[in-house]
Amino acid sequence: MENKIVKVWFEDDKIFIQTNQGEKKSHPLSWFPKLQKASKEVLESFTLSPFGIHWEKLDEDLSFDGFFNFTK
């Protein structure tokens, strides 16, 4: 079964994702200045694609691969 992102949320200055298999990953919002400065309303105005998360109002994209393969 392929991992599919089923949930995105924000908590404690982090962005979290959860897969259909229950795996959770997060990144600090401080890594993404556009997201860190955005209002809660704008943060929650995203769309999901098969590849990632897109914020049209911010012109910002995060790839799902980044959550699983990148650490800073």
Short mmCIF file of the C-alpha atoms (twelve columns), coordinates in Angstrom:
data_MODEL
# 
_entry.id   MODEL 
# 
loop_
_atom_site.group_PDB 
_atom_site.id 
_atom_site.type_symbol 
_atom_site.label_atom_id 
_atom_site.label_alt_id 
_atom_site.label_comp_id 
_atom_site.label_asym_id 
_atom_site.label_seq_id 
_atom_site.Cartn_x 
_atom_site.Cartn_y 
_atom_site.Cartn_z 
_atom_site.pdbx_PDB_model_num 
ATOM 1  C CA . MET A 1  0.000  0.000  0.000  1 
ATOM 2  C CA . GLU A 2  1.327  3.410  -0.971 1 
ATOM 3  C CA . ASN A 3  1.746  6.102  1.672  1 
ATOM 4  C CA . LYS A 4  -0.842 8.813  1.224  1 
ATOM 5  C CA . ILE A 5  -1.041 12.025 3.230  1 
ATOM 6  C CA . VAL A 6  -4.396 12.186 4.956  1 
ATOM 7  C CA . LYS A 7  -3.898 15.010 7.459  1 
ATOM 8  C CA . VAL A 8  -1.950 18.268 7.726  1 
ATOM 9  C CA . TRP A 9  -1.992 20.402 10.869 1 
ATOM 10 C CA . PHE A 10 -0.074 23.070 12.761 1 
ATOM 11 C CA . GLU A 11 0.880  22.862 16.421 1 
ATOM 12 C CA . ASP A 12 3.634  24.314 18.646 1 
ATOM 13 C CA . ASP A 13 5.245  26.261 15.766 1 
ATOM 14 C CA . LYS A 14 5.501  23.118 13.631 1 
ATOM 15 C CA . ILE A 15 3.770  21.699 10.585 1 
ATOM 16 C CA . PHE A 16 2.741  18.046 10.820 1 
ATOM 17 C CA . ILE A 17 1.617  15.493 8.268  1 
ATOM 18 C CA . GLN A 18 0.077  12.076 8.825  1 
ATOM 19 C CA . THR A 19 -0.090 9.204  6.360  1 
ATOM 20 C CA . ASN A 20 -2.881 6.720  5.815  1 
ATOM 21 C CA . GLN A 21 -0.645 4.209  7.643  1 
ATOM 22 C CA . GLY A 22 -0.508 6.403  10.753 1 
ATOM 23 C CA . GLU A 23 3.055  7.673  10.294 1 
ATOM 24 C CA . LYS A 24 3.561  11.266 11.457 1 
ATOM 25 C CA . LYS A 25 6.296  13.683 10.410 1 
ATOM 26 C CA . SER A 26 6.913  17.334 11.222 1 
ATOM 27 C CA . HIS A 27 9.128  20.304 10.437 1 
ATOM 28 C CA . PRO A 28 9.567  23.541 12.394 1 
ATOM 29 C CA . LEU A 29 7.826  26.495 10.770 1 
ATOM 30 C CA . SER A 30 11.050 28.461 11.346 1 
ATOM 31 C CA . TRP A 31 12.502 26.569 8.347  1 
ATOM 32 C CA . PHE A 32 9.893  28.281 6.132  1 
ATOM 33 C CA . PRO A 33 9.757  32.064 6.733  1 
ATOM 34 C CA . LYS A 34 6.629  32.540 4.581  1 
ATOM 35 C CA . LEU A 35 4.759  29.979 6.660  1 
ATOM 36 C CA . GLN A 36 6.128  31.228 9.968  1 
ATOM 37 C CA . LYS A 37 4.888  34.772 9.269  1 
ATOM 38 C CA . ALA A 38 1.491  33.725 7.905  1 
ATOM 39 C CA . SER A 39 -1.753 34.014 9.827  1 
ATOM 40 C CA . LYS A 40 -3.518 30.875 11.004 1 
ATOM 41 C CA . GLU A 41 -6.208 31.501 8.387  1 
ATOM 42 C CA . VAL A 42 -3.636 31.632 5.563  1 
ATOM 43 C CA . LEU A 43 -1.751 28.599 6.907  1 
ATOM 44 C CA . GLU A 44 -4.928 26.564 6.806  1 
ATOM 45 C CA . SER A 45 -5.714 27.650 3.221  1 
ATOM 46 C CA . PHE A 46 -3.651 24.970 1.494  1 
ATOM 47 C CA . THR A 47 -4.309 22.365 -1.158 1 
ATOM 48 C CA . LEU A 48 -2.847 18.878 -1.366 1 
ATOM 49 C CA . SER A 49 -1.451 17.292 -4.496 1 
ATOM 50 C CA . PRO A 50 0.005  13.798 -4.882 1 
ATOM 51 C CA . PHE A 51 3.418  15.395 -4.296 1 
ATOM 52 C CA . GLY A 52 2.957  17.992 -1.577 1 
ATOM 53 C CA . ILE A 53 1.229  20.937 0.035  1 
ATOM 54 C CA . HIS A 54 0.598  24.239 -1.789 1 
ATOM 55 C CA . TRP A 55 -0.333 27.655 -0.402 1 
ATOM 56 C CA . GLU A 56 -1.580 29.780 -3.289 1 
ATOM 57 C CA . LYS A 57 -1.779 32.975 -1.199 1 
ATOM 58 C CA . LEU A 58 1.871  32.557 -0.156 1 
ATOM 59 C CA . ASP A 59 3.227  31.039 -3.392 1 
ATOM 60 C CA . GLU A 60 4.786  28.340 -1.211 1 
ATOM 61 C CA . ASP A 61 5.094  24.584 -1.678 1 
ATOM 62 C CA . LEU A 62 6.385  21.792 0.556  1 
ATOM 63 C CA . SER A 63 7.022  18.349 -0.889 1 
ATOM 64 C CA . PHE A 64 6.003  15.233 0.987  1 
ATOM 65 C CA . ASP A 65 9.413  13.747 0.119  1 
ATOM 66 C CA . GLY A 66 10.991 16.515 2.161  1 
ATOM 67 C CA . PHE A 67 9.174  15.360 5.282  1 
ATOM 68 C CA . PHE A 68 10.495 11.823 4.894  1 
ATOM 69 C CA . ASN A 69 13.983 12.466 3.514  1 
ATOM 70 C CA . PHE A 70 15.236 15.800 4.861  1 
ATOM 71 C CA . THR A 71 16.464 16.945 8.223  1 
ATOM 72 C CA . LYS A 72 18.149 20.222 9.029  1 
# 
